[in-house]
Coordinates of C-alpha atoms in Angstrom, one line a residue:
Chain F
M1 CA 0.0 0.0 0.0
H2 CA 1.4 3.4 -1.1
I3 CA 1.1 6.2 1.5
S4 CA 1.6 9.7 0.0
G5 CA 3.8 12.4 1.4
R6 CA 0.6 14.4 2.0
R7 CA -0.7 11.7 4.3
Y8 CA 2.5 11.7 6.3
T9 CA 2.3 15.5 6.6
Q10 CA -1.3 15.4 7.7
L11 CA -0.5 12.7 10.3
I12 CA 2.5 14.6 11.6
A13 CA 0.4 17.8 11.9
A14 CA -2.3 16.0 13.7
V15 CA 0.2 14.4 16.2
L16 CA 2.0 17.7 16.7
Y17 CA -1.2 19.6 17.5
N18 CA -2.3 16.8 19.9
C19 CA 0.9 15.6 21.5
N20 CA -0.3 15.9 25.1
F21 CA -0.8 12.1 25.2
R22 CA -1.2 12.1 29.0
G23 CA -4.3 14.1 28.6
F24 CA -6.1 11.3 26.8
V25 CA -5.5 9.1 29.9
T26 CA -6.2 11.6 32.7
G27 CA -9.0 13.4 30.9
E28 CA -7.4 16.8 31.7
I29 CA -6.4 19.4 29.1
Y30 CA -2.9 20.9 28.6
K31 CA -2.3 24.2 30.4
G32 CA 1.2 25.1 29.2
E33 CA 2.5 28.4 27.8
V34 CA 2.3 27.3 24.1
K35 CA -1.5 27.0 24.4
G36 CA -1.6 30.7 23.4
I37 CA -0.3 29.8 19.9
C38 CA -2.9 29.0 17.3
T39 CA -2.6 26.0 15.0
P40 CA -3.2 26.6 11.3
G41 CA -5.9 23.9 11.0
L42 CA -9.1 23.2 12.9
N43 CA -8.2 21.5 16.1
C44 CA -10.3 22.0 19.3
Y45 CA -8.3 23.5 22.2
S46 CA -10.4 21.5 24.7
C47 CA -9.2 18.2 23.2
P48 CA -7.3 16.5 26.0
G49 CA -4.3 16.1 23.7
A50 CA -4.2 19.6 22.2
V51 CA -1.1 21.7 23.0
M52 CA -2.1 24.7 21.0
S53 CA -5.3 26.7 20.3
C54 CA -8.0 26.5 17.6
P55 CA -7.9 29.6 15.4
L56 CA -11.6 29.5 14.8
G57 CA -12.5 29.0 18.5
S58 CA -10.1 31.8 19.4
L59 CA -11.6 34.1 16.8
Q60 CA -15.1 33.6 18.2
T61 CA -13.9 34.1 21.8
G62 CA -12.0 37.2 20.7
L63 CA -15.2 38.6 19.1
L64 CA -17.2 37.9 22.3
S65 CA -15.1 40.5 24.1
S66 CA -14.4 42.7 21.1
K67 CA -16.4 45.6 22.6
Y68 CA -13.7 46.0 25.2
K69 CA -10.7 44.6 23.4
F70 CA -10.2 44.1 19.7
P71 CA -8.8 40.6 18.9
Y72 CA -5.7 41.9 17.0
Y73 CA -3.7 38.8 17.9
I74 CA -6.0 36.3 16.3
L75 CA -6.7 38.5 13.3
G76 CA -2.9 38.8 12.7
T77 CA -2.5 35.1 13.1
L78 CA -5.3 34.4 10.5
L79 CA -3.9 37.0 8.1
L80 CA -0.4 35.4 8.4
F81 CA -1.6 31.8 7.9
G82 CA -3.8 32.8 5.0
L83 CA -1.2 34.9 3.3
I84 CA 1.5 32.3 3.5
C85 CA -0.4 29.1 2.8
G86 CA -4.1 29.8 2.0
R87 CA -6.0 26.6 1.7
F88 CA -2.9 24.5 1.5
I89 CA -3.5 24.3 5.2
C90 CA -6.8 22.5 4.5
G91 CA -5.1 20.0 2.3
F92 CA -2.0 19.3 4.4
L93 CA -2.2 20.7 7.9
C94 CA -5.8 20.1 9.2
P95 CA -6.4 17.1 11.4
F96 CA -10.2 17.2 10.7
G97 CA -9.4 17.3 6.9
F98 CA -7.2 14.3 7.4
L99 CA -10.0 12.4 9.1
Q100 CA -12.4 13.3 6.3
D101 CA -9.8 12.0 3.7
L102 CA -9.6 8.7 5.6
L103 CA -13.4 8.4 5.9
H104 CA -13.7 8.9 2.1
K105 CA -11.4 5.9 1.6
I106 CA -14.1 3.5 2.9
P107 CA -15.3 1.7 -0.1
T108 CA -18.9 2.8 -0.8
P109 CA -20.6 4.5 -3.7
K110 CA -19.5 8.1 -3.8
L111 CA -21.4 11.2 -4.7
K112 CA -19.4 13.1 -7.4
K113 CA -19.3 16.9 -7.6
N114 CA -22.2 18.5 -9.5
K115 CA -24.1 21.7 -9.8
V116 CA -25.8 21.2 -6.4
T117 CA -22.5 20.6 -4.5
R118 CA -21.0 23.7 -6.3
I119 CA -23.9 25.8 -5.0
L120 CA -23.6 24.2 -1.5
S121 CA -19.9 25.1 -1.4
Y122 CA -20.9 28.7 -0.9
A123 CA -22.8 27.8 2.4
K124 CA -19.6 27.9 4.3
Y125 CA -19.4 31.7 3.8
G126 CA -22.9 32.0 5.3
I127 CA -21.8 29.9 8.2
L128 CA -18.7 32.0 8.7
V129 CA -20.7 35.2 8.8
I130 CA -23.6 34.0 10.9
F131 CA -22.2 31.4 13.3
A132 CA -18.5 32.6 13.6
I133 CA -19.0 36.3 13.4
L134 CA -22.5 37.6 14.0
I135 CA -23.6 35.2 16.8
P136 CA -20.5 35.9 18.8
L137 CA -20.9 39.6 18.3
I138 CA -24.7 39.8 18.9
R139 CA -25.6 36.9 21.2
L140 CA -22.2 36.8 22.9
E141 CA -21.7 33.0 22.4
P142 CA -19.3 31.1 20.1
G143 CA -22.0 30.1 17.6
F144 CA -20.0 27.7 15.5
C145 CA -18.3 26.0 18.4
K146 CA -21.6 25.7 20.3
Y147 CA -24.0 24.5 17.6
I148 CA -22.0 22.9 14.8
C149 CA -18.3 22.2 15.3
P150 CA -17.8 18.4 14.8
A151 CA -14.1 18.7 15.7
G152 CA -15.0 19.9 19.2
T153 CA -17.5 17.1 19.7
L154 CA -15.2 14.4 18.4
E155 CA -11.8 15.6 19.8
A156 CA -13.0 17.1 23.1
G157 CA -16.7 16.5 23.9
I158 CA -16.8 12.8 23.7
P159 CA -13.3 12.0 25.2
L160 CA -13.9 14.4 28.1
V161 CA -17.4 13.3 28.9
I162 CA -16.3 9.6 28.8
R163 CA -13.5 10.4 31.3
N164 CA -15.1 13.0 33.5
E165 CA -18.1 12.0 35.7
A166 CA -18.8 15.6 36.7
L167 CA -19.3 16.5 33.0
Q168 CA -21.6 13.5 32.5
K169 CA -24.0 15.0 34.9
L170 CA -24.1 18.3 32.9
I171 CA -25.1 16.6 29.6
S172 CA -28.2 18.2 28.0
F173 CA -30.0 18.4 24.7
L174 CA -27.1 20.5 23.3
F175 CA -24.7 17.6 23.7
S176 CA -27.0 15.2 21.9
W177 CA -27.5 17.8 19.2
K178 CA -23.8 18.2 18.7
V179 CA -23.2 14.4 18.7
L180 CA -25.9 14.0 16.0
V181 CA -24.4 16.8 13.9
C182 CA -21.0 15.2 14.3
I183 CA -22.3 11.7 13.3
G184 CA -24.2 13.2 10.3
I185 CA -21.1 15.0 9.1
L186 CA -18.8 12.0 9.5
I187 CA -21.3 9.8 7.6
A188 CA -21.6 12.4 4.9
C189 CA -17.8 12.4 4.6
V190 CA -17.8 8.7 3.7
F191 CA -20.0 9.3 0.7
I192 CA -19.0 12.9 -0.2
F193 CA -15.4 14.0 -0.5
R194 CA -14.6 16.5 2.3
A195 CA -18.2 17.3 2.9
F196 CA -17.4 19.4 6.0
C197 CA -14.6 21.4 4.3
R198 CA -16.6 22.0 1.1
F199 CA -19.9 23.0 2.6
L200 CA -19.5 24.0 6.3
C201 CA -16.0 24.9 7.4
P202 CA -15.7 28.6 8.3
L203 CA -11.9 28.3 8.6
G204 CA -11.7 27.0 5.1
A205 CA -13.9 29.9 4.0
I206 CA -11.5 32.4 5.6
Y207 CA -8.4 30.8 4.0
S208 CA -10.2 30.6 0.6
L209 CA -10.3 34.5 0.6
F210 CA -6.5 34.5 0.3
H211 CA -6.3 32.2 -2.8
P212 CA -5.3 35.0 -5.2
I213 CA -2.4 36.1 -3.1
A214 CA -1.2 33.2 -1.0
F215 CA 2.6 32.9 -1.2
F216 CA 2.7 29.2 -1.4
G217 CA 0.5 26.8 -3.3
I218 CA -0.2 24.9 -6.4
R219 CA 0.7 26.6 -9.7
V220 CA 0.1 26.0 -13.4
D221 CA 2.8 26.6 -16.0
P222 CA 1.0 28.4 -18.8
E223 CA 3.7 27.5 -21.3
K224 CA 3.2 23.8 -20.7
C225 CA -0.6 23.7 -20.2
I226 CA -2.6 22.3 -23.1
H227 CA -6.0 23.2 -21.6
C228 CA -7.2 19.6 -21.6
N229 CA -9.0 20.1 -18.3
A230 CA -7.9 16.7 -16.9
C231 CA -7.0 18.6 -13.7
I232 CA -10.6 19.9 -13.2
R233 CA -12.3 16.6 -14.3
N234 CA -10.2 14.6 -11.8
C235 CA -10.5 17.0 -8.9
D236 CA -12.9 16.0 -6.1
M237 CA -13.5 19.6 -4.9
D238 CA -15.9 22.0 -6.5
V239 CA -13.1 23.9 -8.4
K240 CA -13.6 25.7 -11.7
R241 CA -9.9 26.0 -12.3
V242 CA -6.7 24.9 -10.5
C243 CA -6.1 26.9 -7.4
D244 CA -9.3 28.8 -7.2
H245 CA -11.0 29.4 -3.8
E246 CA -12.2 25.8 -3.5
C247 CA -8.8 24.2 -4.2
I248 CA -7.3 22.6 -1.1
Q249 CA -4.0 22.2 -3.0
C250 CA -4.0 18.4 -2.4
G251 CA -2.1 17.9 -5.6
K252 CA -4.4 15.2 -7.2
C253 CA -4.5 17.3 -10.4
K254 CA -0.7 17.1 -10.5
K255 CA -0.8 13.3 -10.9
H256 CA -3.4 13.6 -13.7
C257 CA -1.7 16.4 -15.7
P258 CA -0.5 14.8 -19.0
V259 CA 2.2 17.4 -19.6
D260 CA 3.4 18.0 -16.0
A261 CA 2.3 21.6 -16.1
I262 CA 1.2 21.7 -12.4
Y263 CA 3.6 22.1 -9.6
Y264 CA 3.9 23.4 -6.0
G265 CA 5.6 26.8 -5.9
A266 CA 5.9 30.1 -4.2
G267 CA 5.4 33.6 -5.6
R268 CA 3.1 34.9 -8.3
R269 CA 0.6 32.8 -10.1
S270 CA 1.6 31.8 -13.6
F271 CA -1.7 32.3 -15.5
S272 CA -2.7 35.7 -16.7
K273 CA -6.4 36.7 -16.5
K274 CA -6.8 36.0 -20.3
E275 CA -5.3 32.5 -19.9
K276 CA -7.5 31.7 -16.9
L277 CA -10.6 32.5 -19.0
K278 CA -9.3 30.3 -21.8
Q279 CA -8.8 27.5 -19.3
T280 CA -12.3 27.9 -17.9
D281 CA -14.0 28.2 -21.4
S282 CA -12.2 25.1 -22.8
Chain Z
M1 CA 6.0 42.1 -14.3
N2 CA 2.5 42.9 -15.6
K3 CA 0.0 45.2 -13.9
N4 CA -1.8 42.3 -12.3
G5 CA 1.4 41.0 -10.8
I6 CA 2.3 44.3 -9.3
I7 CA -1.2 44.6 -7.7
K8 CA -0.8 41.1 -6.2
W9 CA 2.6 41.8 -4.8
A10 CA 1.3 45.1 -3.4
A11 CA -1.6 43.3 -1.8
R12 CA 0.7 40.7 -0.3
I13 CA 3.0 43.3 1.2
L14 CA 0.1 45.3 2.6
I15 CA -1.4 42.2 4.2
L16 CA 1.9 41.1 5.5
L17 CA 2.4 44.5 7.1
A18 CA -1.2 44.4 8.5
A19 CA -0.6 40.9 9.9
A20 CA 2.7 42.1 11.6
A21 CA 0.9 45.2 13.0
C22 CA -2.0 43.1 14.3
L23 CA 0.3 40.6 15.9
T24 CA 2.3 43.4 17.5
L25 CA -0.8 45.1 18.8
G26 CA -2.2 41.7 19.9
F27 CA 0.9 41.0 22.0
M28 CA 0.8 44.6 23.4
N29 CA -2.9 44.3 24.4
H30 CA -2.3 40.8 25.9
G31 CA -4.2 39.1 23.2
F32 CA -1.9 36.1 23.3
Q33 CA -2.5 35.8 27.1
D34 CA -6.3 36.0 26.5
V35 CA -6.2 33.2 23.9
K36 CA -4.1 31.1 26.3
N37 CA -6.4 31.8 29.3
K38 CA -9.4 30.7 27.3
A39 CA -7.6 27.6 25.9
I40 CA -6.4 26.3 29.3
R41 CA -9.9 25.9 30.5
I42 CA -12.4 23.4 29.2
C43 CA -14.6 25.2 26.7
Y44 CA -18.2 24.1 27.6
E45 CA -19.7 25.4 24.4
C46 CA -17.1 23.5 22.3
I47 CA -17.8 20.2 24.0
G48 CA -21.5 20.6 23.9
I49 CA -22.3 21.2 27.5
G50 CA -23.4 24.8 26.8

């Protein structure tokens, strides 16, 4: 069985984010100094193994108290991550993305991308605005963490509730709701490639805004490209062209390119606007 | 470099400067400490307790 470099990177990132192994045994979370640093990917800071913070959870918490103190630190962190890597983070550095990739390997009939999934891919921007920005600002609660986040339920909620008897007594409808949402998302991921990333993830939505300017990512050599569209046809995400806002830079297109025109690189994008249009039209 | 390329590089430099400024301000207003203080306690919303 061949395991790609991307899988190793995802595994290493997941282990590095959650290397407080003792926490999984004791049911207590890590309280060291580095917990103030945010991970690039979605990883709940209440996970017993987590040694760093979730950028999305921190953003919502920062917005809760933004009336008194603007969350400059988390804003700067997100700008920096987005500018350097963009959605490369989704493809390589997100533990929940890694889990979704593994779930999709389960041999079942798969739902291919289509017009409906393309439309649904815009839902994550609505979730970002409503649950991760407006609800924290207006209702003063972390809307995405509280009502949706499957990473929080899976990495933190379930392990902590199993280990901690005091928490078991506090379980209410909300916990059942979150477990149901989590199970629904995980089942969807078996049949639909990266269902959570494509339709729901607000962090992916934030990073996707950086796609035109991210320093590092996948690039197309315009001199080699023959506009055969093999890259778009073989991509599981709802992309219209290589490295658009939906591209998680997984590199699958690289394997299917007949002329090796696709590569990982830094700096400016290789296609001019005219050439991009030509690629989309063809 | 064409006009598009220049605009992209200008945007990158601007965002990099904005990120650096935000991080500096964040450290100055104890934003790092705030994130840490939240993260070292169990987040009841995150785990579904409420």
